[in-house]
Amino acid sequence: MWQFWRRHKKKVYVSIGLCGGGYLLYKFYDSYKRRIYELERQLADEQENDELLKAQMQMHFENIQRIANTMTLPHAMLYLSSRVAEELDLLHLTERLMKGKGQPNSLTPSEKLELWERLKLLSFTRMVLSTWAMTAISLYIRVQVNILGRHLYIDTARDLGGFQPEDADLIDRNDEQQFLASADFLSSQRMPILISNMQAAATEVLKGKQLRDTFNSSVLHEAIMQILNIFMSMGRPHHWVDYLMPEDVRFFKSVESSASDGRNVSDITKLDQLMVETRTVLSSSEFGNILDLSLRKVVDGVMEDMNIQFGNGNLSAGLPLAKLLPRVAQISPLLLEEPSRNKFTQIIQNIPEVEVFFTLLYTNMSTS
């Protein structure tokens, strides 16, 4: 036995070493496999959670768009329509012209011409103002509800996940209502100045147009776009944002608070933050492009509607401006109709670039 051991001990040691090494290698490999399995399972869980989060965000995004279209926008459009009808009422002009037609001696030629000129100016002002206001408010409300919806979703997700800081500044019901109520700012506060500036733009374009001049589709389209372009280029860049929402008052509010009671800039409320974020989006070049694109698409829709109303190619062939004015005046109520029946708000919603813009806005990707 001793001789056997002496002759074969190296082989035994090598065999034991190989067995031990193999066992250690096996244990290492088994541990590695289990670690890989755990990582793969963790990755699968994270991917599943990521897909679930994406699905939830998509569902919430679609709900937000539905809220804008079925609740917020109808209210704003109803108020806007009533304000335009009130401030740009053409009935008194048409009644006087009809009376002058039935009673030739009731109006002098100069008075009749003045009434027609006034009707021409106000008809175009009303149509183009309705086009711009409907488009701008439709887009503004979608900016609002997407910003608000994103904030509410994040607040809710953090709260459910237990990640909400104790001192987190959450959006309360009052902030939410005040924020959404700002959609009526144009109708309640800025309508007179909007009318004045739109009328100035219309005057610039129409000053050389006579009532007997022939207007066809191309001439009418060009006149509408010229009025819009002059209006949009008035004043400083993005001046039109001030028609849609009040100017940012954070600085003045903070200065006043600091001077009176020692409070500082940190006293800015959640409502202020929402308004500032909204103004930042509206002032972005991307939103300016979306507004410009939407206006052009809506004007195309207006021209299509006008051509259908006239039929038989009459508008394509052309007719005197005086005969066109009644149709120009009548298009405004259609532009400001309730959204579920409004083909022009549908035109805006169906623009692919608009949908992409608001998807990026909701997910808080770059829009500025």
XYZ file of C-alpha atoms in Angstrom:
368
model
C 0.000 0.000 0.000
C 2.864 2.307 0.903
C 4.583 1.501 -2.347
C 1.365 2.154 -4.275
C 0.956 5.514 -2.589
C 4.538 6.511 -3.344
C 4.141 5.558 -6.982
C 0.722 7.238 -7.517
C 0.497 10.114 -5.008
C 1.116 12.782 -7.659
C -1.694 11.365 -9.765
C -3.956 11.332 -6.723
C -3.104 14.929 -5.888
C -3.754 15.976 -9.480
C -7.058 14.093 -9.511
C -8.142 15.684 -6.239
C -7.073 19.102 -7.537
C -9.046 18.634 -10.716
C -12.093 17.472 -8.829
C -11.869 20.371 -6.406
C -11.278 22.859 -9.199
C -14.150 21.397 -11.158
C -16.415 21.656 -8.142
C -15.429 25.295 -7.552
C -15.893 26.036 -11.237
C -19.305 24.403 -11.138
C -20.322 26.439 -8.078
C -19.091 29.631 -9.732
C -20.932 28.827 -12.950
C -24.121 27.943 -11.061
C -23.925 31.209 -9.114
C -23.278 33.090 -12.357
C -26.299 31.443 -14.019
C -28.532 32.316 -11.084
C -27.281 35.915 -11.155
C -27.908 36.151 -14.899
C -31.395 34.698 -14.387
C -32.147 37.237 -11.658
C -30.893 40.091 -13.842
C -32.956 38.860 -16.793
C -36.038 38.573 -14.579
C -35.404 42.048 -13.147
C -34.962 43.430 -16.660
C -38.163 41.730 -17.798
C -40.025 43.194 -14.813
C -38.634 46.654 -15.575
C -39.601 46.305 -19.236
C -43.074 45.182 -18.213
C -43.392 48.127 -15.838
C -42.074 50.455 -18.542
C -44.638 49.140 -21.025
C -47.359 49.494 -18.398
C -46.276 53.069 -17.667
C -46.269 53.881 -21.383
C -49.738 52.382 -21.774
C -51.008 54.333 -18.761
C -49.486 57.568 -20.071
C -51.010 56.968 -23.505
C -54.420 56.325 -21.970
C -54.113 59.415 -19.781
C -52.961 61.477 -22.776
C -55.991 60.394 -24.804
C -58.293 61.198 -21.879
C -56.740 64.646 -21.621
C -57.402 65.346 -25.301
C -60.998 64.145 -24.832
C -61.493 66.476 -21.867
C -60.200 69.396 -23.937
C -62.512 68.624 -26.842
C -65.678 67.799 -24.900
C -65.555 70.057 -21.843
C -63.042 72.903 -21.825
C -63.195 73.918 -25.493
C -67.033 73.962 -25.836
C -67.358 76.403 -22.929
C -64.631 78.691 -24.284
C -66.067 78.613 -27.813
C -69.565 79.469 -26.604
C -68.263 82.482 -24.705
C -66.057 83.540 -27.620
C -68.950 83.287 -30.071
C -71.196 85.443 -27.899
C -68.498 88.097 -27.461
C -67.739 88.303 -31.198
C -71.454 88.546 -32.014
C -71.854 91.257 -29.384
C -68.816 93.344 -30.308
C -69.023 92.919 -34.091
C -72.769 93.028 -34.671
C -73.494 93.821 -38.313
C -77.275 93.822 -38.017
C -77.609 97.592 -37.600
C -75.638 98.156 -40.815
C -77.603 95.657 -42.891
C -80.919 96.978 -41.535
C -80.056 100.545 -42.528
C -78.983 99.410 -46.007
C -82.182 97.392 -46.435
C -84.213 100.366 -45.284
C -82.368 102.593 -47.766
C -83.144 100.108 -50.534
C -86.853 100.134 -49.700
C -86.945 103.879 -49.103
C -84.500 105.419 -51.598
C -84.760 108.904 -50.130
C -83.861 107.784 -46.574
C -80.124 107.648 -47.370
C -77.967 109.994 -49.397
C -75.465 108.418 -51.833
C -72.587 109.339 -49.533
C -74.344 107.813 -46.511
C -75.048 104.627 -48.460
C -71.422 104.390 -49.579
C -70.226 104.950 -46.039
C -72.467 102.150 -44.755
C -71.193 99.774 -47.459
C -67.590 100.620 -46.659
C -68.255 100.062 -42.983
C -69.943 96.731 -43.748
C -66.994 95.685 -45.927
C -64.465 96.452 -43.202
C -66.408 94.860 -40.338
C -67.343 91.757 -42.354
C -63.701 90.968 -43.078
C -62.641 91.937 -39.568
C -65.235 89.598 -38.081
C -64.352 86.675 -40.348
C -60.572 86.920 -39.934
C -60.822 87.625 -36.195
C -63.056 84.548 -35.783
C -60.547 82.495 -37.767
C -57.612 83.606 -35.626
C -59.396 83.496 -32.266
C -60.919 80.043 -32.847
C -57.574 78.620 -33.932
C -55.556 80.269 -31.159
C -57.971 79.324 -28.363
C -58.273 75.734 -29.613
C -54.497 75.348 -29.470
C -54.175 77.302 -26.202
C -56.638 75.039 -24.418
C -54.802 71.944 -25.594
C -51.560 73.431 -24.269
C -53.286 74.030 -20.937
C -54.824 70.597 -20.486
C -51.643 68.788 -21.559
C -49.475 70.747 -19.136
C -52.007 70.326 -16.345
C -52.573 66.650 -17.159
C -48.862 65.898 -17.100
C -48.429 67.588 -13.707
C -51.432 65.778 -12.229
C -50.246 62.428 -13.594
C -46.759 62.863 -12.122
C -48.195 63.970 -8.754
C -50.496 60.943 -8.673
C -47.770 58.493 -9.724
C -45.386 59.807 -7.070
C -48.077 59.670 -4.414
C -49.019 56.072 -5.239
C -45.365 55.058 -5.362
C -44.582 56.701 -2.059
C -42.063 59.061 -3.642
C -43.914 62.287 -2.906
C -41.867 64.662 -0.719
C -43.665 65.871 2.378
C -43.246 69.518 1.344
C -44.240 68.922 -2.313
C -46.227 71.763 -3.872
C -49.225 69.934 -5.352
C -51.903 71.330 -7.632
C -55.081 71.866 -5.646
C -58.595 72.159 -7.025
C -58.597 75.957 -6.830
C -55.340 76.213 -8.824
C -56.730 73.848 -11.431
C -59.972 75.793 -11.846
C -58.222 79.176 -12.058
C -55.723 77.822 -14.562
C -58.427 76.443 -16.869
C -60.542 79.588 -16.431
C -57.744 81.610 -18.041
C -58.974 80.224 -21.389
C -61.646 82.946 -21.209
C -59.061 85.732 -20.868
C -59.282 86.659 -24.553
C -63.062 86.854 -24.555
C -63.403 88.623 -21.229
C -60.417 90.985 -21.227
C -58.754 91.337 -24.605
C -61.577 91.386 -27.143
C -61.648 95.206 -27.660
C -57.919 95.481 -28.375
C -58.024 92.368 -30.565
C -60.844 93.886 -32.627
C -59.009 97.202 -32.900
C -55.779 95.624 -34.150
C -57.512 93.159 -36.477
C -59.578 96.016 -37.915
C -56.390 98.020 -38.485
C -54.924 95.074 -40.412
C -58.125 94.694 -42.446
C -58.139 98.403 -43.228
C -54.586 98.183 -44.559
C -55.486 95.312 -46.905
C -58.916 96.534 -48.045
C -58.194 100.243 -48.471
C -57.725 99.857 -52.214
C -60.573 97.384 -52.740
C -63.725 98.840 -54.277
C -67.173 97.308 -53.856
C -67.420 96.794 -57.612
C -64.040 95.017 -57.798
C -64.182 91.379 -58.833
C -63.240 88.902 -56.136
C -62.533 85.272 -56.962
C -61.178 82.431 -54.819
C -57.552 83.478 -55.209
C -58.174 87.144 -54.441
C -60.292 86.321 -51.370
C -57.737 83.810 -50.073
C -54.934 86.311 -50.544
C -56.875 89.061 -48.747
C -57.553 86.831 -45.728
C -53.921 85.721 -45.470
C -52.661 89.288 -45.850
C -54.856 90.463 -42.972
C -53.617 87.586 -40.798
C -49.974 88.209 -41.692
C -50.200 91.950 -40.951
C -51.928 91.258 -37.638
C -49.387 88.615 -36.599
C -46.456 90.893 -37.443
C -47.699 93.832 -35.369
C -45.581 94.847 -32.383
C -42.885 92.701 -30.798
C -42.384 89.016 -31.596
C -45.100 86.804 -30.105
C -47.126 89.875 -29.121
C -50.266 87.854 -29.803
C -49.604 85.724 -26.698
C -50.859 88.678 -24.648
C -54.312 88.253 -26.197
C -54.525 84.703 -24.847
C -53.219 85.061 -21.309
C -52.160 87.780 -18.862
C -48.537 88.816 -18.807
C -46.231 87.089 -16.335
C -46.619 88.940 -13.045
C -44.287 86.806 -10.908
C -41.592 89.467 -10.707
C -43.939 92.286 -9.769
C -45.829 90.105 -7.336
C -42.573 89.031 -5.701
C -41.257 92.595 -5.493
C -44.511 93.753 -3.945
C -44.523 90.874 -1.460
C -40.883 91.425 -0.516
C -41.443 95.127 0.048
C -44.582 94.632 2.102
C -44.070 91.548 4.225
C -40.616 90.175 3.606
C -41.698 87.293 1.369
C -39.466 86.419 -1.575
C -39.541 84.805 -4.989
C -40.036 81.365 -3.465
C -43.628 82.402 -2.616
C -44.632 81.806 -6.237
C -47.695 79.573 -6.287
C -48.318 76.419 -8.299
C -50.782 78.412 -10.404
C -48.024 80.902 -11.239
C -45.766 78.025 -12.278
C -48.443 76.581 -14.564
C -49.039 79.964 -16.176
C -45.314 80.555 -16.689
C -44.893 77.135 -18.270
C -47.849 77.840 -20.567
C -46.429 81.198 -21.648
C -43.065 79.581 -22.322
C -44.711 77.054 -24.630
C -46.792 79.701 -26.431
C -43.691 81.847 -26.956
C -41.707 78.985 -28.475
C -40.892 78.902 -32.176
C -42.452 75.429 -32.391
C -45.820 76.681 -31.188
C -45.569 79.663 -33.530
C -45.075 77.231 -36.408
C -48.038 75.132 -35.271
C -50.265 78.224 -35.032
C -49.186 79.385 -38.496
C -49.789 75.948 -40.014
C -53.198 75.652 -38.319
C -54.281 79.103 -39.538
C -53.373 78.234 -43.116
C -55.276 74.942 -42.919
C -58.334 76.676 -41.441
C -58.260 79.367 -44.145
C -58.132 76.588 -46.750
C -61.192 75.089 -45.060
C -62.970 78.461 -45.141
C -62.283 78.774 -48.871
C -63.564 75.274 -49.491
C -66.736 76.103 -47.567
C -67.198 79.360 -49.484
C -66.806 77.579 -52.826
C -69.418 75.012 -51.802
C -71.839 77.780 -50.748
C -71.591 79.560 -54.079
C -71.559 76.446 -56.242
C -71.365 76.271 -60.038
C -67.880 77.774 -59.948
C -69.223 81.297 -59.340
C -66.531 82.175 -56.816
C -63.791 80.743 -59.033
C -65.017 82.913 -61.886
C -65.359 85.925 -59.607
C -68.123 88.293 -58.543
C -68.353 91.877 -57.248
C -67.104 92.356 -53.696
C -70.476 93.823 -52.675
C -72.174 90.503 -53.488
C -69.519 88.560 -51.593
C -69.841 90.470 -48.315
C -72.984 88.681 -46.999
C -71.208 85.306 -47.308
C -68.071 86.703 -45.687
C -70.163 87.895 -42.733
C -71.992 84.565 -42.431
C -68.848 82.453 -42.107
C -68.047 83.729 -38.596
C -70.802 81.772 -36.763
C -69.629 78.594 -38.523
C -66.063 79.182 -37.365
C -67.240 79.606 -33.772
C -69.726 76.741 -33.722
C -69.834 74.196 -30.898
C -66.769 71.910 -31.328
C -68.708 68.685 -31.932
C -70.283 70.318 -35.011
C -67.344 72.534 -35.944
C -65.464 71.304 -39.017
C -62.722 73.870 -38.464
C -61.735 72.672 -34.990
C -61.682 69.166 -36.479
C -59.319 70.387 -39.195
C -56.896 71.584 -36.503
C -57.122 68.340 -34.523
C -56.415 66.262 -37.629
C -53.174 68.026 -38.557
C -50.383 65.455 -37.948
C -47.868 68.087 -36.828
C -50.320 69.322 -34.202
C -50.738 65.830 -32.780
C -46.961 65.334 -32.621
C -46.483 68.708 -30.929
C -48.931 67.918 -28.136
C -47.576 64.388 -27.681
C -44.124 65.862 -27.093
C -45.566 68.529 -24.812
C -47.350 65.949 -22.683
C -44.231 63.828 -22.318
C -42.265 66.999 -21.504
C -39.860 66.626 -24.414
C -38.397 69.713 -26.077
C -40.983 72.202 -27.418
C -38.946 75.324 -27.110
